[in-house]
Amino acid sequence: IAALQDPEVRQRLNQQGETLLLQKLLTRRFGPLPAWVEQRLQQASTQELELWAERILETGTLEGIFQ
Protein backbone atom coordinates (compact mmCIF):
# COMPACT_ATOMS: atom_id res chain seq x y z
CA ILE A 1 0.00 0.00 0.00
CA ALA A 2 2.89 2.37 0.70
CA ALA A 3 4.07 1.79 -2.87
CA LEU A 4 0.84 3.38 -4.14
CA GLN A 5 2.03 6.69 -2.70
CA ASP A 6 5.02 6.62 -5.05
CA PRO A 7 4.17 8.80 -8.10
CA GLU A 8 6.10 6.49 -10.46
CA VAL A 9 4.16 3.45 -9.27
CA ARG A 10 0.85 5.29 -9.64
CA GLN A 11 1.79 6.48 -13.14
CA ARG A 12 2.78 2.95 -14.18
CA LEU A 13 -0.47 1.50 -12.82
CA ASN A 14 -2.47 4.20 -14.57
CA GLN A 15 -0.72 3.47 -17.85
CA GLN A 16 -1.38 -0.27 -17.46
CA GLY A 17 -5.06 0.49 -16.89
CA GLU A 18 -5.21 2.70 -19.99
CA THR A 19 -3.51 -0.02 -22.03
CA LEU A 20 -5.99 -2.66 -20.88
CA LEU A 21 -8.98 -0.42 -21.55
CA LEU A 22 -7.77 0.50 -25.04
CA GLN A 23 -7.04 -3.14 -25.79
CA LYS A 24 -10.59 -4.04 -24.73
CA LEU A 25 -12.14 -1.30 -26.86
CA LEU A 26 -10.08 -2.22 -29.91
CA THR A 27 -10.94 -5.90 -29.53
CA ARG A 28 -14.62 -5.11 -29.23
CA ARG A 29 -14.55 -2.96 -32.35
CA PHE A 30 -12.16 -4.94 -34.57
CA GLY A 31 -12.12 -8.47 -33.14
CA PRO A 32 -8.93 -10.30 -32.16
CA LEU A 33 -5.96 -7.98 -32.39
CA PRO A 34 -2.90 -8.79 -34.51
CA ALA A 35 0.47 -9.13 -32.81
CA TRP A 36 1.70 -5.78 -34.12
CA VAL A 37 -1.16 -3.99 -32.32
CA GLU A 38 -0.47 -5.82 -29.06
CA GLN A 39 3.20 -4.85 -29.35
CA ARG A 40 2.40 -1.18 -30.02
CA LEU A 41 0.06 -1.09 -27.01
CA GLN A 42 2.68 -2.57 -24.69
CA GLN A 43 5.36 -0.11 -25.82
CA ALA A 44 3.15 3.01 -25.87
CA SER A 45 3.45 6.12 -23.78
CA THR A 46 0.46 7.52 -21.93
CA GLN A 47 0.16 10.25 -24.57
CA GLU A 48 0.07 7.70 -27.39
CA LEU A 49 -2.57 5.63 -25.61
CA GLU A 50 -4.77 8.70 -25.17
CA LEU A 51 -4.35 9.73 -28.82
CA TRP A 52 -5.21 6.25 -30.05
CA ALA A 53 -8.27 6.11 -27.79
CA GLU A 54 -9.54 9.32 -29.39
CA ARG A 55 -8.88 7.95 -32.87
CA ILE A 56 -11.20 4.99 -32.22
CA LEU A 57 -14.03 7.46 -32.64
CA GLU A 58 -12.60 8.96 -35.81
CA THR A 59 -11.40 6.07 -37.96
CA GLY A 60 -12.67 2.72 -39.13
CA THR A 61 -9.43 0.76 -39.34
CA LEU A 62 -6.70 -0.38 -36.99
CA GLU A 63 -4.13 1.09 -39.34
CA GLY A 64 -5.88 4.46 -39.16
CA ILE A 65 -5.72 4.44 -35.38
CA PHE A 66 -2.00 3.75 -35.24
CA GLN A 67 -0.76 5.92 -38.11
Tab-separated table of N, CA and C in Angstrom:
chain	number	residue	atom	x	y	z
A	1	ILE	N	0.831	-1.189	0.000
A	1	ILE	CA	0.000	0.000	0.000
A	1	ILE	C	0.876	1.254	0.000
A	2	ALA	N	1.985	1.209	0.693
A	2	ALA	CA	2.888	2.365	0.704
A	2	ALA	C	3.411	2.646	-0.697
A	3	ALA	N	3.570	1.611	-1.505
A	3	ALA	CA	4.067	1.787	-2.871
A	3	ALA	C	3.111	2.633	-3.704
A	4	LEU	N	1.826	2.603	-3.386
A	4	LEU	CA	0.844	3.381	-4.138
A	4	LEU	C	1.025	4.886	-3.939
A	5	GLN	N	1.762	5.270	-2.927
A	5	GLN	CA	2.033	6.685	-2.703
A	5	GLN	C	3.180	7.185	-3.573
A	6	ASP	N	3.914	6.268	-4.159
A	6	ASP	CA	5.019	6.623	-5.054
A	6	ASP	C	4.437	7.067	-6.396
A	7	PRO	N	4.733	8.290	-6.840
A	7	PRO	CA	4.172	8.795	-8.102
A	7	PRO	C	4.520	7.922	-9.310
A	8	GLU	N	5.713	7.353	-9.330
A	8	GLU	CA	6.102	6.493	-10.456
A	8	GLU	C	5.252	5.235	-10.496
A	9	VAL	N	4.980	4.656	-9.349
A	9	VAL	CA	4.156	3.453	-9.271
A	9	VAL	C	2.739	3.774	-9.724
A	10	ARG	N	2.207	4.897	-9.242
A	10	ARG	CA	0.853	5.288	-9.641
A	10	ARG	C	0.766	5.540	-11.143
A	11	GLN	N	1.781	6.198	-11.705
A	11	GLN	CA	1.785	6.481	-13.138
A	11	GLN	C	1.833	5.175	-13.929
A	12	ARG	N	2.657	4.246	-13.502
A	12	ARG	CA	2.783	2.954	-14.183
A	12	ARG	C	1.467	2.180	-14.123
A	13	LEU	N	0.817	2.184	-12.961
A	13	LEU	CA	-0.469	1.498	-12.815
A	13	LEU	C	-1.540	2.157	-13.673
A	14	ASN	N	-1.529	3.472	-13.735
A	14	ASN	CA	-2.475	4.199	-14.569
A	14	ASN	C	-2.271	3.851	-16.040
A	15	GLN	N	-1.026	3.798	-16.459
A	15	GLN	CA	-0.719	3.472	-17.848
A	15	GLN	C	-1.149	2.038	-18.165
A	16	GLN	N	-0.945	1.122	-17.251
A	16	GLN	CA	-1.382	-0.266	-17.464
A	16	GLN	C	-2.892	-0.323	-17.618
A	17	GLY	N	-3.606	0.443	-16.799
A	17	GLY	CA	-5.063	0.494	-16.891
A	17	GLY	C	-5.524	1.056	-18.220
A	18	GLU	N	-4.874	2.109	-18.694
A	18	GLU	CA	-5.214	2.696	-19.986
A	18	GLU	C	-4.951	1.707	-21.112
A	19	THR	N	-3.846	0.987	-21.012
A	19	THR	CA	-3.506	-0.016	-22.028
A	19	THR	C	-4.578	-1.098	-22.080
A	20	LEU	N	-4.970	-1.607	-20.922
A	20	LEU	CA	-5.990	-2.659	-20.878
A	20	LEU	C	-7.328	-2.177	-21.423
A	21	LEU	N	-7.716	-0.959	-21.070
A	21	LEU	CA	-8.982	-0.421	-21.554
A	21	LEU	C	-8.954	-0.242	-23.074
A	22	LEU	N	-7.876	0.313	-23.595
A	22	LEU	CA	-7.771	0.505	-25.036
A	22	LEU	C	-7.765	-0.839	-25.754
A	23	GLN	N	-7.067	-1.800	-25.210
A	23	GLN	CA	-7.043	-3.144	-25.787
A	23	GLN	C	-8.463	-3.727	-25.849
A	24	LYS	N	-9.212	-3.553	-24.787
A	24	LYS	CA	-10.590	-4.041	-24.733
A	24	LYS	C	-11.469	-3.361	-25.783
A	25	LEU	N	-11.354	-2.044	-25.882
A	25	LEU	CA	-12.143	-1.303	-26.862
A	25	LEU	C	-11.793	-1.699	-28.296
A	26	LEU	N	-10.509	-1.826	-28.563
A	26	LEU	CA	-10.080	-2.218	-29.909
A	26	LEU	C	-10.568	-3.624	-30.252
A	27	THR	N	-10.486	-4.526	-29.306
A	27	THR	CA	-10.941	-5.902	-29.532
A	27	THR	C	-12.440	-5.934	-29.784
A	28	ARG	N	-13.162	-5.148	-29.039
A	28	ARG	CA	-14.620	-5.107	-29.233
A	28	ARG	C	-14.983	-4.559	-30.610
A	29	ARG	N	-14.238	-3.581	-31.063
A	29	ARG	CA	-14.554	-2.957	-32.354
A	29	ARG	C	-14.032	-3.747	-33.544
A	30	PHE	N	-12.809	-4.321	-33.415
A	30	PHE	CA	-12.162	-4.942	-34.569
A	30	PHE	C	-11.976	-6.453	-34.462
A	31	GLY	N	-12.340	-7.031	-33.332
A	31	GLY	CA	-12.119	-8.467	-33.137
A	31	GLY	C	-10.712	-8.718	-32.625
A	32	PRO	N	-10.268	-9.972	-32.673
A	32	PRO	CA	-8.930	-10.303	-32.160
A	32	PRO	C	-7.858	-9.410	-32.787
A	33	LEU	N	-6.976	-8.924	-31.939
A	33	LEU	CA	-5.961	-7.980	-32.390
A	33	LEU	C	-4.721	-8.698	-32.905
A	34	PRO	N	-4.152	-8.202	-34.011
A	34	PRO	CA	-2.904	-8.787	-34.509
A	34	PRO	C	-1.740	-8.486	-33.556
A	35	ALA	N	-0.702	-9.265	-33.689
A	35	ALA	CA	0.470	-9.133	-32.812
A	35	ALA	C	1.071	-7.736	-32.865
A	36	TRP	N	1.075	-7.105	-34.029
A	36	TRP	CA	1.695	-5.776	-34.123
A	36	TRP	C	0.945	-4.752	-33.282
A	37	VAL	N	-0.380	-4.908	-33.158
A	37	VAL	CA	-1.159	-3.992	-32.323
A	37	VAL	C	-0.834	-4.231	-30.851
A	38	GLU	N	-0.812	-5.484	-30.449
A	38	GLU	CA	-0.470	-5.822	-29.061
A	38	GLU	C	0.898	-5.246	-28.690
A	39	GLN	N	1.849	-5.362	-29.607
A	39	GLN	CA	3.198	-4.849	-29.352
A	39	GLN	C	3.189	-3.325	-29.215
A	40	ARG	N	2.472	-2.645	-30.094
A	40	ARG	CA	2.401	-1.180	-30.019
A	40	ARG	C	1.775	-0.740	-28.699
A	41	LEU	N	0.725	-1.438	-28.266
A	41	LEU	CA	0.065	-1.088	-27.013
A	41	LEU	C	1.017	-1.242	-25.831
A	42	GLN	N	1.779	-2.314	-25.806
A	42	GLN	CA	2.683	-2.573	-24.686
A	42	GLN	C	3.842	-1.576	-24.629
A	43	GLN	N	4.212	-1.019	-25.773
A	43	GLN	CA	5.355	-0.106	-25.820
A	43	GLN	C	4.945	1.367	-25.789
A	44	ALA	N	3.656	1.646	-25.725
A	44	ALA	CA	3.149	3.012	-25.870
A	44	ALA	C	3.336	3.852	-24.624
A	45	SER	N	3.468	5.140	-24.860
A	45	SER	CA	3.455	6.121	-23.775
A	45	SER	C	2.004	6.444	-23.431
A	46	THR	N	1.802	7.098	-22.320
A	46	THR	CA	0.460	7.518	-21.925
A	46	THR	C	-0.140	8.430	-22.991
A	47	GLN	N	0.650	9.326	-23.544
A	47	GLN	CA	0.160	10.253	-24.567
A	47	GLN	C	-0.296	9.503	-25.819
A	48	GLU	N	0.465	8.489	-26.224
A	48	GLU	CA	0.068	7.704	-27.388
A	48	GLU	C	-1.238	6.955	-27.131
A	49	LEU	N	-1.356	6.362	-25.950
A	49	LEU	CA	-2.575	5.630	-25.609
A	49	LEU	C	-3.794	6.549	-25.677
A	50	GLU	N	-3.661	7.753	-25.157
A	50	GLU	CA	-4.770	8.702	-25.167
A	50	GLU	C	-5.116	9.133	-26.594
A	51	LEU	N	-4.113	9.368	-27.416
A	51	LEU	CA	-4.345	9.733	-28.815
A	51	LEU	C	-5.063	8.607	-29.552
A	52	TRP	N	-4.592	7.392	-29.383
A	52	TRP	CA	-5.212	6.248	-30.055
A	52	TRP	C	-6.640	6.032	-29.587
A	53	ALA	N	-6.906	6.255	-28.313
A	53	ALA	CA	-8.266	6.109	-27.789
A	53	ALA	C	-9.200	7.110	-28.473
A	54	GLU	N	-8.730	8.325	-28.690
A	54	GLU	CA	-9.536	9.323	-29.392
A	54	GLU	C	-9.769	8.925	-30.840
A	55	ARG	N	-8.772	8.336	-31.460
A	55	ARG	CA	-8.885	7.947	-32.872
A	55	ARG	C	-9.885	6.815	-33.093
A	56	ILE	N	-10.189	6.047	-32.069
A	56	ILE	CA	-11.195	4.987	-32.216
A	56	ILE	C	-12.502	5.592	-32.705
A	57	LEU	N	-12.793	6.804	-32.259
A	57	LEU	CA	-14.035	7.462	-32.635
A	57	LEU	C	-13.973	8.084	-34.025
A	58	GLU	N	-12.776	8.217	-34.571
A	58	GLU	CA	-12.600	8.964	-35.814
A	58	GLU	C	-12.263	8.104	-37.027
A	59	THR	N	-11.854	6.879	-36.830
A	59	THR	CA	-11.396	6.069	-37.957
A	59	THR	C	-12.013	4.675	-37.905
A	60	GLY	N	-12.040	4.036	-39.043
A	60	GLY	CA	-12.670	2.723	-39.129
A	60	GLY	C	-11.715	1.570	-39.278
A	61	THR	N	-10.401	1.840	-39.188
A	61	THR	CA	-9.426	0.762	-39.343
A	61	THR	C	-8.369	0.807	-38.240
A	62	LEU	N	-7.802	-0.336	-37.963
A	62	LEU	CA	-6.695	-0.377	-36.994
A	62	LEU	C	-5.517	0.458	-37.502
A	63	GLU	N	-5.242	0.340	-38.770
A	63	GLU	CA	-4.127	1.087	-39.344
A	63	GLU	C	-4.340	2.593	-39.164
A	64	GLY	N	-5.578	3.052	-39.328
A	64	GLY	CA	-5.883	4.463	-39.164
A	64	GLY	C	-5.671	4.941	-37.728
A	65	ILE	N	-5.916	4.085	-36.781
A	65	ILE	CA	-5.724	4.440	-35.381
A	65	ILE	C	-4.249	4.618	-35.057
A	66	PHE	N	-3.411	3.761	-35.619
A	66	PHE	CA	-2.000	3.748	-35.241
A	66	PHE	C	-1.087	4.497	-36.202
A	67	GLN	N	-1.642	5.199	-37.175
A	67	GLN	CA	-0.764	5.924	-38.108
A	67	GLN	C	-0.172	7.167	-37.487
